[in-house]
C-alpha cells in the first residue's frame, strides 16, 4: 500500500490544494485534447531526456504550468518537458507532470494520457512523499483516475470542463487477463524474456500493448495482469522516468491493491536520483509481480 495520504499531509490548505490540482487536470484536459489536431508535429527542441518534443507536449506543459503554478499551496512545478523545476509559490506541495504520455502515438492517432503527481516536499521528491496521483486517458472517452486518501476513483471528463464520478474504490481484478511489455524484444535481458514467455503460455491471458504507458497501464487497472517497461540490455534503467511516471503510477496501482516493482522493490521505494532519473517499471497483480521479481533475482 502507498503509505502517505492526505490525512498525513497535515493541513486543510494541503487538502484544498490537492483538490485544486485534480480540478485543474480535469478542466484542462478537454482543452489539451482540442488543441491536439494542429500540434501533431515535432517542436524545435529536445526534452531533458533527449527525446524529440511534439508541439503538443510543449502546449500541454505550458497550459498546466500556468494553471497549476497559480494554485495556492503549490511551491514547485516540474514536468518531463523542462530541465528544471519552476518555483511558483510558497506552498509546501510540489506538482510533477507528464503533460502528454505516449505522444509518439499522436501521429497514428492512438491513445495517450496526462499524468500528475502531488508530493509533500520539494522536487525531486521521494515516492513515499506522494499525497495524490493520477492520470487522464484520452481514449474514445476522456477518463481520469485519481488516487488519494487511500482510494482510487474514476471520472468521466466532459468537454464543458466538468467531471463526473463513475467508479469509486477502483481495484485490480483478482484474475489478471492481459499483459503488455515495452522495449525491443532483442534488447530484453534473458531473465525477463524467460518470464515474458511464461506469462504468454498461460491461456487465460492475452497481449494488449499500445505503446502509451497510460493506455497500457489502464488496461491492467481494468482487466488485471501485468505491464512492464523493463531493464534493457542497452538501458539498464529502462525508459520511463521516476518522478513523472514511475512514482505516480506506482501510487495508483498500489492504492488500487496491485503491486509495483523496479525489479527488486516497490516503485515507491526507488531512490529519487535527480529530476529526470529513469527506472524499469513492472506493475500489476501482486502474484505476477512477485513471480517477476523471483525471475529477475
Ligand atoms: O515506443 P518506445 O520507445 O518503446 O516507448 C514507449 C513508451 O514511451 C512512452 O511514450 C514515454 O512517455 P512519453 O511519451 O511521455 O515520453 C511511454 O508512454 C511508453 O510506454
Ligand atoms: Mg510518459
Ligand atoms: Mg510525455
PDB file of C-alpha atoms and ligand atoms in Angstrom:
ATOM      1  CA  UNK A   1       0.000   0.000   0.000  1.00  0.00           C
ATOM      2  CA  UNK A   2       1.035   3.565  -0.583  1.00  0.00           C
ATOM      3  CA  UNK A   3       1.827   4.893   2.873  1.00  0.00           C
ATOM      4  CA  UNK A   4       1.193   8.637   2.661  1.00  0.00           C
ATOM      5  CA  UNK A   5      -2.252  10.120   2.126  1.00  0.00           C
ATOM      6  CA  UNK A   6      -3.920  13.472   2.568  1.00  0.00           C
ATOM      7  CA  UNK A   7      -4.614  12.695   6.234  1.00  0.00           C
ATOM      8  CA  UNK A   8      -0.905  12.931   6.905  1.00  0.00           C
ATOM      9  CA  UNK A   9      -0.423  15.964   4.647  1.00  0.00           C
ATOM     10  CA  UNK A  10      -1.481  17.792   7.767  1.00  0.00           C
ATOM     11  CA  UNK A  11      -3.243  20.998   6.753  1.00  0.00           C
ATOM     12  CA  UNK A  12      -6.589  21.975   5.333  1.00  0.00           C
ATOM     13  CA  UNK A  13      -4.642  24.083   2.855  1.00  0.00           C
ATOM     14  CA  UNK A  14      -2.941  20.973   1.506  1.00  0.00           C
ATOM     15  CA  UNK A  15      -6.290  19.236   1.018  1.00  0.00           C
ATOM     16  CA  UNK A  16      -7.641  22.271  -0.850  1.00  0.00           C
ATOM     17  CA  UNK A  17      -4.534  22.370  -2.996  1.00  0.00           C
ATOM     18  CA  UNK A  18      -4.784  18.685  -3.898  1.00  0.00           C
ATOM     19  CA  UNK A  19      -8.455  19.149  -4.834  1.00  0.00           C
ATOM     20  CA  UNK A  20      -7.410  22.198  -6.870  1.00  0.00           C
ATOM     21  CA  UNK A  21      -4.788  20.200  -8.791  1.00  0.00           C
ATOM     22  CA  UNK A  22      -7.345  17.489  -9.589  1.00  0.00           C
ATOM     23  CA  UNK A  23      -9.841  20.127 -10.779  1.00  0.00           C
ATOM     24  CA  UNK A  24      -7.231  21.790 -12.989  1.00  0.00           C
ATOM     25  CA  UNK A  25      -6.171  18.493 -14.553  1.00  0.00           C
ATOM     26  CA  UNK A  26      -9.841  17.658 -15.228  1.00  0.00           C
ATOM     27  CA  UNK A  27     -10.783  21.047 -16.646  1.00  0.00           C
ATOM     28  CA  UNK A  28      -7.621  21.461 -18.745  1.00  0.00           C
ATOM     29  CA  UNK A  29      -7.816  18.007 -20.367  1.00  0.00           C
ATOM     30  CA  UNK A  30     -10.604  18.943 -22.840  1.00  0.00           C
ATOM     31  CA  UNK A  31      -8.588  21.998 -23.867  1.00  0.00           C
ATOM     32  CA  UNK A  32      -5.454  19.908 -24.341  1.00  0.00           C
ATOM     33  CA  UNK A  33      -7.441  17.480 -26.468  1.00  0.00           C
ATOM     34  CA  UNK A  34      -8.984  20.287 -28.536  1.00  0.00           C
ATOM     35  CA  UNK A  35      -5.507  21.722 -29.110  1.00  0.00           C
ATOM     36  CA  UNK A  36      -4.049  18.479 -30.481  1.00  0.00           C
ATOM     37  CA  UNK A  37      -5.075  18.494 -34.185  1.00  0.00           C
ATOM     38  CA  UNK A  38      -2.681  21.263 -35.213  1.00  0.00           C
ATOM     39  CA  UNK A  39       0.134  20.034 -32.990  1.00  0.00           C
ATOM     40  CA  UNK A  40       0.953  16.554 -34.323  1.00  0.00           C
ATOM     41  CA  UNK A  41       4.307  17.855 -35.478  1.00  0.00           C
ATOM     42  CA  UNK A  42       7.711  17.932 -33.853  1.00  0.00           C
ATOM     43  CA  UNK A  43       8.771  21.020 -31.891  1.00  0.00           C
ATOM     44  CA  UNK A  44      12.198  22.618 -32.281  1.00  0.00           C
ATOM     45  CA  UNK A  45      13.722  21.282 -29.089  1.00  0.00           C
ATOM     46  CA  UNK A  46      14.518  18.016 -27.361  1.00  0.00           C
ATOM     47  CA  UNK A  47      13.279  17.381 -23.838  1.00  0.00           C
ATOM     48  CA  UNK A  48      15.760  16.808 -20.961  1.00  0.00           C
ATOM     49  CA  UNK A  49      15.670  13.055 -21.659  1.00  0.00           C
ATOM     50  CA  UNK A  50      16.991  13.706 -25.179  1.00  0.00           C
ATOM     51  CA  UNK A  51      13.702  12.910 -26.917  1.00  0.00           C
ATOM     52  CA  UNK A  52      12.176  14.964 -29.706  1.00  0.00           C
ATOM     53  CA  UNK A  53       9.297  17.023 -28.366  1.00  0.00           C
ATOM     54  CA  UNK A  54       6.000  17.286 -30.169  1.00  0.00           C
ATOM     55  CA  UNK A  55       4.348  20.719 -30.377  1.00  0.00           C
ATOM     56  CA  UNK A  56       1.545  19.163 -28.313  1.00  0.00           C
ATOM     57  CA  UNK A  57       3.949  18.249 -25.463  1.00  0.00           C
ATOM     58  CA  UNK A  58       5.043  21.881 -25.174  1.00  0.00           C
ATOM     59  CA  UNK A  59       1.481  23.205 -25.464  1.00  0.00           C
ATOM     60  CA  UNK A  60       0.146  20.910 -22.718  1.00  0.00           C
ATOM     61  CA  UNK A  61       3.117  21.657 -20.456  1.00  0.00           C
ATOM     62  CA  UNK A  62       2.694  25.438 -20.807  1.00  0.00           C
ATOM     63  CA  UNK A  63      -1.032  25.268 -20.033  1.00  0.00           C
ATOM     64  CA  UNK A  64      -0.543  23.065 -16.972  1.00  0.00           C
ATOM     65  CA  UNK A  65       2.409  25.054 -15.640  1.00  0.00           C
ATOM     66  CA  UNK A  66       0.487  28.323 -15.841  1.00  0.00           C
ATOM     67  CA  UNK A  67      -2.625  26.946 -14.139  1.00  0.00           C
ATOM     68  CA  UNK A  68      -1.101  24.665 -11.516  1.00  0.00           C
ATOM     69  CA  UNK A  69       1.531  27.296 -10.777  1.00  0.00           C
ATOM     70  CA  UNK A  70      -1.203  29.799  -9.902  1.00  0.00           C
ATOM     71  CA  UNK A  71      -2.754  27.500  -7.269  1.00  0.00           C
ATOM     72  CA  UNK A  72      -2.402  28.472  -3.635  1.00  0.00           C
ATOM     73  CA  UNK A  73      -0.313  25.892  -1.788  1.00  0.00           C
ATOM     74  CA  UNK A  74       1.903  24.813  -4.696  1.00  0.00           C
ATOM     75  CA  UNK A  75       5.590  25.617  -4.250  1.00  0.00           C
ATOM     76  CA  UNK A  76       7.167  23.923  -7.278  1.00  0.00           C
ATOM     77  CA  UNK A  77       6.033  22.679 -10.687  1.00  0.00           C
ATOM     78  CA  UNK A  78       8.085  20.317 -12.814  1.00  0.00           C
ATOM     79  CA  UNK A  79       7.498  18.339 -15.966  1.00  0.00           C
ATOM     80  CA  UNK A  80       9.217  15.926 -18.302  1.00  0.00           C
ATOM     81  CA  UNK A  81       9.449  18.744 -20.822  1.00  0.00           C
ATOM     82  CA  UNK A  82      11.561  21.265 -18.869  1.00  0.00           C
ATOM     83  CA  UNK A  83      15.067  20.798 -17.451  1.00  0.00           C
ATOM     84  CA  UNK A  84      14.489  22.317 -14.011  1.00  0.00           C
ATOM     85  CA  UNK A  85      11.537  22.623 -11.684  1.00  0.00           C
ATOM     86  CA  UNK A  86       9.920  26.064 -11.502  1.00  0.00           C
ATOM     87  CA  UNK A  87       9.381  27.906  -8.203  1.00  0.00           C
ATOM     88  CA  UNK A  88       5.781  29.002  -8.468  1.00  0.00           C
ATOM     89  CA  UNK A  89       4.831  29.924  -4.908  1.00  0.00           C
ATOM     90  CA  UNK A  90       5.393  29.426  -1.230  1.00  0.00           C
ATOM     91  CA  UNK A  91       3.333  26.275  -0.647  1.00  0.00           C
ATOM     92  CA  UNK A  92       4.892  23.032   0.585  1.00  0.00           C
ATOM     93  CA  UNK A  93       3.341  20.846  -2.123  1.00  0.00           C
ATOM     94  CA  UNK A  94       5.092  20.159  -5.428  1.00  0.00           C
ATOM     95  CA  UNK A  95       3.392  19.031  -8.611  1.00  0.00           C
ATOM     96  CA  UNK A  96       5.184  16.912 -11.218  1.00  0.00           C
ATOM     97  CA  UNK A  97       3.529  16.258 -14.560  1.00  0.00           C
ATOM     98  CA  UNK A  98       3.992  14.198 -17.694  1.00  0.00           C
ATOM     99  CA  UNK A  99       1.892  16.572 -19.841  1.00  0.00           C
ATOM    100  CA  UNK A 100       1.404  14.007 -22.618  1.00  0.00           C
ATOM    101  CA  UNK A 101       2.383  10.431 -22.020  1.00  0.00           C
ATOM    102  CA  UNK A 102       2.705   8.471 -25.238  1.00  0.00           C
ATOM    103  CA  UNK A 103       2.913  11.497 -27.526  1.00  0.00           C
ATOM    104  CA  UNK A 104       4.595   9.379 -30.215  1.00  0.00           C
ATOM    105  CA  UNK A 105       1.074   7.960 -30.561  1.00  0.00           C
ATOM    106  CA  UNK A 106      -0.147  11.326 -31.889  1.00  0.00           C
ATOM    107  CA  UNK A 107       0.860  10.595 -35.479  1.00  0.00           C
ATOM    108  CA  UNK A 108      -1.003   7.273 -35.727  1.00  0.00           C
ATOM    109  CA  UNK A 109      -3.833   8.765 -33.611  1.00  0.00           C
ATOM    110  CA  UNK A 110      -3.551   6.191 -30.880  1.00  0.00           C
ATOM    111  CA  UNK A 111      -4.257   6.647 -27.186  1.00  0.00           C
ATOM    112  CA  UNK A 112      -2.302   8.991 -24.870  1.00  0.00           C
ATOM    113  CA  UNK A 113      -2.532  10.414 -21.368  1.00  0.00           C
ATOM    114  CA  UNK A 114      -1.612  13.169 -18.904  1.00  0.00           C
ATOM    115  CA  UNK A 115      -0.016  12.032 -15.622  1.00  0.00           C
ATOM    116  CA  UNK A 116       0.172  14.092 -12.419  1.00  0.00           C
ATOM    117  CA  UNK A 117       1.866  13.596  -9.054  1.00  0.00           C
ATOM    118  CA  UNK A 118       1.449  15.747  -5.940  1.00  0.00           C
ATOM    119  CA  UNK A 119       4.345  15.476  -3.482  1.00  0.00           C
ATOM    120  CA  UNK A 120       4.548  16.805   0.053  1.00  0.00           C
ATOM    121  CA  UNK A 121       8.001  18.372  -0.247  1.00  0.00           C
ATOM    122  CA  UNK A 122      10.489  19.837  -2.703  1.00  0.00           C
ATOM    123  CA  UNK A 123      11.499  18.233  -6.007  1.00  0.00           C
ATOM    124  CA  UNK A 124      12.956  15.807  -6.748  1.00  0.00           C
ATOM    125  CA  UNK A 125      10.725  14.165  -4.152  1.00  0.00           C
ATOM    126  CA  UNK A 126      10.507  10.581  -2.932  1.00  0.00           C
ATOM    127  CA  UNK A 127       7.718   8.134  -3.789  1.00  0.00           C
ATOM    128  CA  UNK A 128       6.715   7.997  -0.139  1.00  0.00           C
ATOM    129  CA  UNK A 129       6.148  11.795  -0.244  1.00  0.00           C
ATOM    130  CA  UNK A 130       3.208  11.378  -2.621  1.00  0.00           C
ATOM    131  CA  UNK A 131      -0.131  12.630  -1.347  1.00  0.00           C
ATOM    132  CA  UNK A 132      -2.095  12.176  -4.584  1.00  0.00           C
ATOM    133  CA  UNK A 133      -1.510  10.981  -8.131  1.00  0.00           C
ATOM    134  CA  UNK A 134      -3.469  10.074 -11.204  1.00  0.00           C
ATOM    135  CA  UNK A 135      -3.898  10.445 -14.910  1.00  0.00           C
ATOM    136  CA  UNK A 136      -6.195  11.394 -17.753  1.00  0.00           C
ATOM    137  CA  UNK A 137      -6.650   8.935 -20.605  1.00  0.00           C
ATOM    138  CA  UNK A 138      -7.545  10.461 -23.987  1.00  0.00           C
ATOM    139  CA  UNK A 139      -9.363   7.439 -25.385  1.00  0.00           C
ATOM    140  CA  UNK A 140     -12.721   7.263 -27.165  1.00  0.00           C
ATOM    141  CA  UNK A 141     -13.947   8.688 -23.853  1.00  0.00           C
ATOM    142  CA  UNK A 142     -11.865  11.026 -21.685  1.00  0.00           C
ATOM    143  CA  UNK A 143     -11.449   9.403 -18.288  1.00  0.00           C
ATOM    144  CA  UNK A 144      -9.456  10.386 -15.216  1.00  0.00           C
ATOM    145  CA  UNK A 145      -8.094   8.120 -12.500  1.00  0.00           C
ATOM    146  CA  UNK A 146      -7.319   9.743  -9.148  1.00  0.00           C
ATOM    147  CA  UNK A 147      -5.618   8.068  -6.166  1.00  0.00           C
ATOM    148  CA  UNK A 148      -5.867   9.958  -2.861  1.00  0.00           C
ATOM    149  CA  UNK A 149      -6.889   9.205   0.715  1.00  0.00           C
ATOM    150  CA  UNK A 150      -6.152   5.511   0.185  1.00  0.00           C
ATOM    151  CA  UNK A 151      -8.675   5.010  -2.630  1.00  0.00           C
ATOM    152  CA  UNK A 152      -8.771   5.199  -6.397  1.00  0.00           C
ATOM    153  CA  UNK A 153     -11.713   6.767  -8.240  1.00  0.00           C
ATOM    154  CA  UNK A 154     -12.552   7.016 -11.904  1.00  0.00           C
ATOM    155  CA  UNK A 155     -14.189  10.060 -13.513  1.00  0.00           C
ATOM    156  CA  UNK A 156     -15.501  10.811 -16.978  1.00  0.00           C
ATOM    157  CA  UNK A 157     -14.390  14.232 -18.228  1.00  0.00           C
ATOM    158  CA  UNK A 158     -16.760  16.348 -20.279  1.00  0.00           C
ATOM    159  CA  UNK A 159     -15.996  18.944 -22.937  1.00  0.00           C
ATOM    160  CA  UNK A 160     -17.574  21.686 -20.803  1.00  0.00           C
ATOM    161  CA  UNK A 161     -14.707  21.117 -18.294  1.00  0.00           C
ATOM    162  CA  UNK A 162     -16.945  19.326 -15.772  1.00  0.00           C
ATOM    163  CA  UNK A 163     -16.154  15.856 -14.432  1.00  0.00           C
ATOM    164  CA  UNK A 164     -18.363  13.083 -13.207  1.00  0.00           C
ATOM    165  CA  UNK A 165     -17.512  10.323 -10.732  1.00  0.00           C
ATOM    166  CA  UNK A 166     -18.294   6.991 -12.409  1.00  0.00           C
ATOM    167  CA  UNK A 167     -16.456   4.407 -10.274  1.00  0.00           C
ATOM    168  CA  UNK A 168     -15.395   4.525  -6.636  1.00  0.00           C
ATOM    169  CA  UNK A 169     -12.790   2.340  -4.934  1.00  0.00           C
ATOM    170  CA  UNK A 170     -11.349   1.008  -8.162  1.00  0.00           C
ATOM    171  CA  UNK A 171      -9.235  -2.107  -7.604  1.00  0.00           C
ATOM    172  CA  UNK A 172      -7.356  -4.526  -9.841  1.00  0.00           C
ATOM    173  CA  UNK A 173      -9.421  -7.633 -10.659  1.00  0.00           C
ATOM    174  CA  UNK A 174      -8.002 -10.742  -8.948  1.00  0.00           C
ATOM    175  CA  UNK A 175      -7.583 -12.768 -12.121  1.00  0.00           C
ATOM    176  CA  UNK A 176      -5.297 -10.795 -14.397  1.00  0.00           C
ATOM    177  CA  UNK A 177      -6.128 -11.396 -18.048  1.00  0.00           C
ATOM    178  CA  UNK A 178      -3.828  -9.056 -20.032  1.00  0.00           C
ATOM    179  CA  UNK A 179      -0.126  -8.299 -20.372  1.00  0.00           C
ATOM    180  CA  UNK A 180       1.936  -5.717 -22.229  1.00  0.00           C
ATOM    181  CA  UNK A 181       5.726  -5.384 -22.320  1.00  0.00           C
ATOM    182  CA  UNK A 182       7.689  -2.487 -23.826  1.00  0.00           C
ATOM    183  CA  UNK A 183      11.162  -2.222 -25.352  1.00  0.00           C
ATOM    184  CA  UNK A 184      12.557  -4.164 -28.292  1.00  0.00           C
ATOM    185  CA  UNK A 185      12.483  -7.914 -27.622  1.00  0.00           C
ATOM    186  CA  UNK A 186      16.146  -8.451 -28.670  1.00  0.00           C
ATOM    187  CA  UNK A 187      17.041  -5.768 -26.101  1.00  0.00           C
ATOM    188  CA  UNK A 188      15.334  -7.624 -23.217  1.00  0.00           C
ATOM    189  CA  UNK A 189      17.506  -9.454 -20.696  1.00  0.00           C
ATOM    190  CA  UNK A 190      17.416 -13.266 -20.815  1.00  0.00           C
ATOM    191  CA  UNK A 191      15.696 -13.434 -17.402  1.00  0.00           C
ATOM    192  CA  UNK A 192      12.966 -11.011 -18.437  1.00  0.00           C
ATOM    193  CA  UNK A 193      12.447 -12.802 -21.743  1.00  0.00           C
ATOM    194  CA  UNK A 194      12.031 -16.126 -19.921  1.00  0.00           C
ATOM    195  CA  UNK A 195       9.442 -14.515 -17.619  1.00  0.00           C
ATOM    196  CA  UNK A 196       7.594 -12.986 -20.595  1.00  0.00           C
ATOM    197  CA  UNK A 197       7.422 -16.379 -22.352  1.00  0.00           C
ATOM    198  CA  UNK A 198       5.964 -17.944 -19.212  1.00  0.00           C
ATOM    199  CA  UNK A 199       3.284 -15.239 -18.965  1.00  0.00           C
ATOM    200  CA  UNK A 200       2.422 -15.767 -22.658  1.00  0.00           C
ATOM    201  CA  UNK A 201       1.959 -19.506 -22.140  1.00  0.00           C
ATOM    202  CA  UNK A 202      -0.966 -19.006 -19.766  1.00  0.00           C
ATOM    203  CA  UNK A 203      -4.103 -19.466 -21.876  1.00  0.00           C
ATOM    204  CA  UNK A 204      -6.115 -17.133 -19.644  1.00  0.00           C
ATOM    205  CA  UNK A 205      -4.011 -14.130 -20.714  1.00  0.00           C
ATOM    206  CA  UNK A 206      -3.678 -12.143 -23.906  1.00  0.00           C
ATOM    207  CA  UNK A 207      -1.354  -9.462 -25.213  1.00  0.00           C
ATOM    208  CA  UNK A 208      -2.588  -5.864 -25.043  1.00  0.00           C
ATOM    209  CA  UNK A 209       0.074  -3.297 -25.893  1.00  0.00           C
ATOM    210  CA  UNK A 210      -0.405   0.128 -27.450  1.00  0.00           C
ATOM    211  CA  UNK A 211       2.895   1.919 -26.819  1.00  0.00           C
ATOM    212  CA  UNK A 212       1.490   4.561 -24.490  1.00  0.00           C
ATOM    213  CA  UNK A 213       2.203   3.666 -20.878  1.00  0.00           C
ATOM    214  CA  UNK A 214      -1.016   5.223 -19.609  1.00  0.00           C
ATOM    215  CA  UNK A 215      -3.153   3.321 -22.118  1.00  0.00           C
ATOM    216  CA  UNK A 216      -1.323   0.097 -21.285  1.00  0.00           C
ATOM    217  CA  UNK A 217      -1.478   0.619 -17.507  1.00  0.00           C
ATOM    218  CA  UNK A 218      -5.174   1.480 -17.668  1.00  0.00           C
ATOM    219  CA  UNK A 219      -5.793  -1.916 -19.259  1.00  0.00           C
ATOM    220  CA  UNK A 220      -4.095  -3.508 -16.240  1.00  0.00           C
ATOM    221  CA  UNK A 221      -6.261  -1.458 -13.869  1.00  0.00           C
ATOM    222  CA  UNK A 222      -9.334  -2.569 -15.808  1.00  0.00           C
ATOM    223  CA  UNK A 223      -8.634  -6.240 -16.553  1.00  0.00           C
ATOM    224  CA  UNK A 224      -5.752  -7.121 -14.227  1.00  0.00           C
ATOM    225  CA  UNK A 225      -2.467  -8.600 -15.416  1.00  0.00           C
ATOM    226  CA  UNK A 226       0.989  -7.106 -15.801  1.00  0.00           C
ATOM    227  CA  UNK A 227       2.618  -4.197 -17.649  1.00  0.00           C
ATOM    228  CA  UNK A 228       6.374  -3.768 -17.898  1.00  0.00           C
ATOM    229  CA  UNK A 229       8.805  -1.337 -19.387  1.00  0.00           C
ATOM    230  CA  UNK A 230      11.805  -3.416 -18.328  1.00  0.00           C
ATOM    231  CA  UNK A 231      15.510  -3.068 -17.884  1.00  0.00           C
ATOM    232  CA  UNK A 232      17.030  -3.245 -21.364  1.00  0.00           C
ATOM    233  CA  UNK A 233      20.486  -4.502 -22.338  1.00  0.00           C
ATOM    234  CA  UNK A 234      21.101  -1.057 -23.850  1.00  0.00           C
ATOM    235  CA  UNK A 235      19.415   0.841 -20.977  1.00  0.00           C
ATOM    236  CA  UNK A 236      19.627  -0.803 -17.537  1.00  0.00           C
ATOM    237  CA  UNK A 237      17.315   1.868 -16.076  1.00  0.00           C
ATOM    238  CA  UNK A 238      14.714   1.312 -18.781  1.00  0.00           C
ATOM    239  CA  UNK A 239      12.979   4.280 -20.371  1.00  0.00           C
ATOM    240  CA  UNK A 240      10.379   5.674 -18.012  1.00  0.00           C
ATOM    241  CA  UNK A 241      11.002   8.481 -15.535  1.00  0.00           C
ATOM    242  CA  UNK A 242      10.760   8.124 -11.768  1.00  0.00           C
ATOM    243  CA  UNK A 243       9.221  11.493 -10.782  1.00  0.00           C
ATOM    244  CA  UNK A 244       6.760  11.772 -13.667  1.00  0.00           C
ATOM    245  CA  UNK A 245       5.852   8.153 -14.457  1.00  0.00           C
ATOM    246  CA  UNK A 246       7.265   5.586 -12.006  1.00  0.00           C
ATOM    247  CA  UNK A 247       6.167   7.091  -8.696  1.00  0.00           C
ATOM    248  CA  UNK A 248       2.667   8.274  -9.708  1.00  0.00           C
ATOM    249  CA  UNK A 249       1.799   5.010 -11.460  1.00  0.00           C
ATOM    250  CA  UNK A 250       3.256   3.084  -8.511  1.00  0.00           C
ATOM    251  CA  UNK A 251       0.988   5.079  -6.189  1.00  0.00           C
ATOM    252  CA  UNK A 252      -2.130   4.496  -8.306  1.00  0.00           C
ATOM    253  CA  UNK A 253      -1.560   0.760  -8.766  1.00  0.00           C
ATOM    254  CA  UNK A 254      -0.605   0.083  -5.144  1.00  0.00           C
ATOM    255  CA  UNK A 255      -3.552   2.140  -3.852  1.00  0.00           C
ATOM    256  CA  UNK A 256      -5.772   0.011  -6.130  1.00  0.00           C
ATOM    257  CA  UNK A 257      -4.488  -3.156  -4.429  1.00  0.00           C
ATOM    258  CA  UNK A 258      -1.874  -4.123  -7.016  1.00  0.00           C
ATOM    259  CA  UNK A 259       1.884  -4.365  -6.738  1.00  0.00           C
ATOM    260  CA  UNK A 260       4.735  -2.499  -8.429  1.00  0.00           C
ATOM    261  CA  UNK A 261       8.445  -3.066  -8.755  1.00  0.00           C
ATOM    262  CA  UNK A 262      11.654  -1.779 -10.268  1.00  0.00           C
ATOM    263  CA  UNK A 263      12.803  -5.409 -10.383  1.00  0.00           C
ATOM    264  CA  UNK A 264      13.606  -5.766  -6.696  1.00  0.00           C
ATOM    265  CA  UNK A 265      11.388  -3.387  -4.675  1.00  0.00           C
ATOM    266  CA  UNK A 266       8.250  -1.255  -4.857  1.00  0.00           C
ATOM    267  CA  UNK A 267       8.425   1.630  -7.315  1.00  0.00           C
ATOM    268  CA  UNK A 268       7.582   3.879  -4.354  1.00  0.00           C
ATOM    269  CA  UNK A 269      10.902   2.913  -2.742  1.00  0.00           C
ATOM    270  CA  UNK A 270      13.102   3.707  -5.738  1.00  0.00           C
ATOM    271  CA  UNK A 271      15.826   6.269  -4.979  1.00  0.00           C
ATOM    272  CA  UNK A 272      14.986   9.766  -6.222  1.00  0.00           C
ATOM    273  CA  UNK A 273      18.183  10.181  -8.183  1.00  0.00           C
ATOM    274  CA  UNK A 274      17.603  13.578  -9.881  1.00  0.00           C
ATOM    275  CA  UNK A 275      14.559  15.130 -11.533  1.00  0.00           C
ATOM    276  CA  UNK A 276      14.772  13.174 -14.800  1.00  0.00           C
ATOM    277  CA  UNK A 277      16.105   9.830 -13.496  1.00  0.00           C
ATOM    278  CA  UNK A 278      14.669   6.683 -15.068  1.00  0.00           C
ATOM    279  CA  UNK A 279      13.536   3.368 -13.662  1.00  0.00           C
ATOM    280  CA  UNK A 280      12.457  -0.010 -15.007  1.00  0.00           C
ATOM    281  CA  UNK A 281       8.726  -0.429 -14.298  1.00  0.00           C
ATOM    282  CA  UNK A 282       6.726  -3.573 -13.573  1.00  0.00           C
ATOM    283  CA  UNK A 283       3.124  -3.122 -12.394  1.00  0.00           C
ATOM    284  CA  UNK A 284       0.152  -5.415 -11.961  1.00  0.00           C
ATOM    285  CA  UNK A 285      -1.375  -8.151  -9.844  1.00  0.00           C
ATOM    286  CA  UNK A 286       0.625  -8.993  -6.729  1.00  0.00           C
ATOM    287  CA  UNK A 287       1.195 -12.630  -7.672  1.00  0.00           C
ATOM    288  CA  UNK A 288       2.545 -11.748 -11.122  1.00  0.00           C
ATOM    289  CA  UNK A 289       4.848  -9.005  -9.834  1.00  0.00           C
ATOM    290  CA  UNK A 290       6.175 -11.425  -7.174  1.00  0.00           C
ATOM    291  CA  UNK A 291       6.877 -14.004  -9.923  1.00  0.00           C
ATOM    292  CA  UNK A 292       8.636 -11.322 -11.951  1.00  0.00           C
ATOM    293  CA  UNK A 293      10.865 -10.356  -9.025  1.00  0.00           C
ATOM    294  CA  UNK A 294      11.715 -14.019  -8.458  1.00  0.00           C
ATOM    295  CA  UNK A 295      12.519 -14.450 -12.157  1.00  0.00           C
ATOM    296  CA  UNK A 296      14.902 -11.468 -12.153  1.00  0.00           C
ATOM    297  CA  UNK A 297      16.574 -12.488  -8.893  1.00  0.00           C
TER     298      UNK A 297
HETATM  299  O1  LIG B   1       7.998   3.085 -28.192  1.00  0.00           O
HETATM  300  P1  LIG B   1       9.014   3.075 -27.102  1.00  0.00           P
HETATM  301  O2  LIG B   1      10.244   3.857 -27.393  1.00  0.00           O
HETATM  302  O3  LIG B   1       9.321   1.693 -26.600  1.00  0.00           O
HETATM  303  O4  LIG B   1       8.367   3.856 -25.865  1.00  0.00           O
HETATM  304  C1  LIG B   1       7.086   3.622 -25.369  1.00  0.00           C
HETATM  305  C2  LIG B   1       6.993   4.229 -24.024  1.00  0.00           C
HETATM  306  O5  LIG B   1       7.452   5.571 -24.072  1.00  0.00           O
HETATM  307  C3  LIG B   1       6.476   6.461 -23.586  1.00  0.00           C
HETATM  308  O6  LIG B   1       5.785   7.013 -24.666  1.00  0.00           O
HETATM  309  C4  LIG B   1       7.239   7.522 -22.795  1.00  0.00           C
HETATM  310  O7  LIG B   1       6.455   8.560 -22.384  1.00  0.00           O
HETATM  311  P2  LIG B   1       6.416   9.981 -23.154  1.00  0.00           P
HETATM  312  O8  LIG B   1       5.610   9.848 -24.378  1.00  0.00           O
HETATM  313  O9  LIG B   1       5.762  10.809 -22.106  1.00  0.00           O
HETATM  314  O10 LIG B   1       7.838  10.388 -23.425  1.00  0.00           O
HETATM  315  C5  LIG B   1       5.524   5.589 -22.764  1.00  0.00           C
HETATM  316  O11 LIG B   1       4.222   6.095 -22.722  1.00  0.00           O
HETATM  317  C6  LIG B   1       5.593   4.268 -23.477  1.00  0.00           C
HETATM  318  O12 LIG B   1       5.372   3.192 -22.600  1.00  0.00           O
HETATM  319 MG1  LIG B   2       5.485   9.489 -20.445  1.00  0.00          MG
HETATM  320 MG1  LIG B   3       5.465  12.838 -22.049  1.00  0.00          MG
END
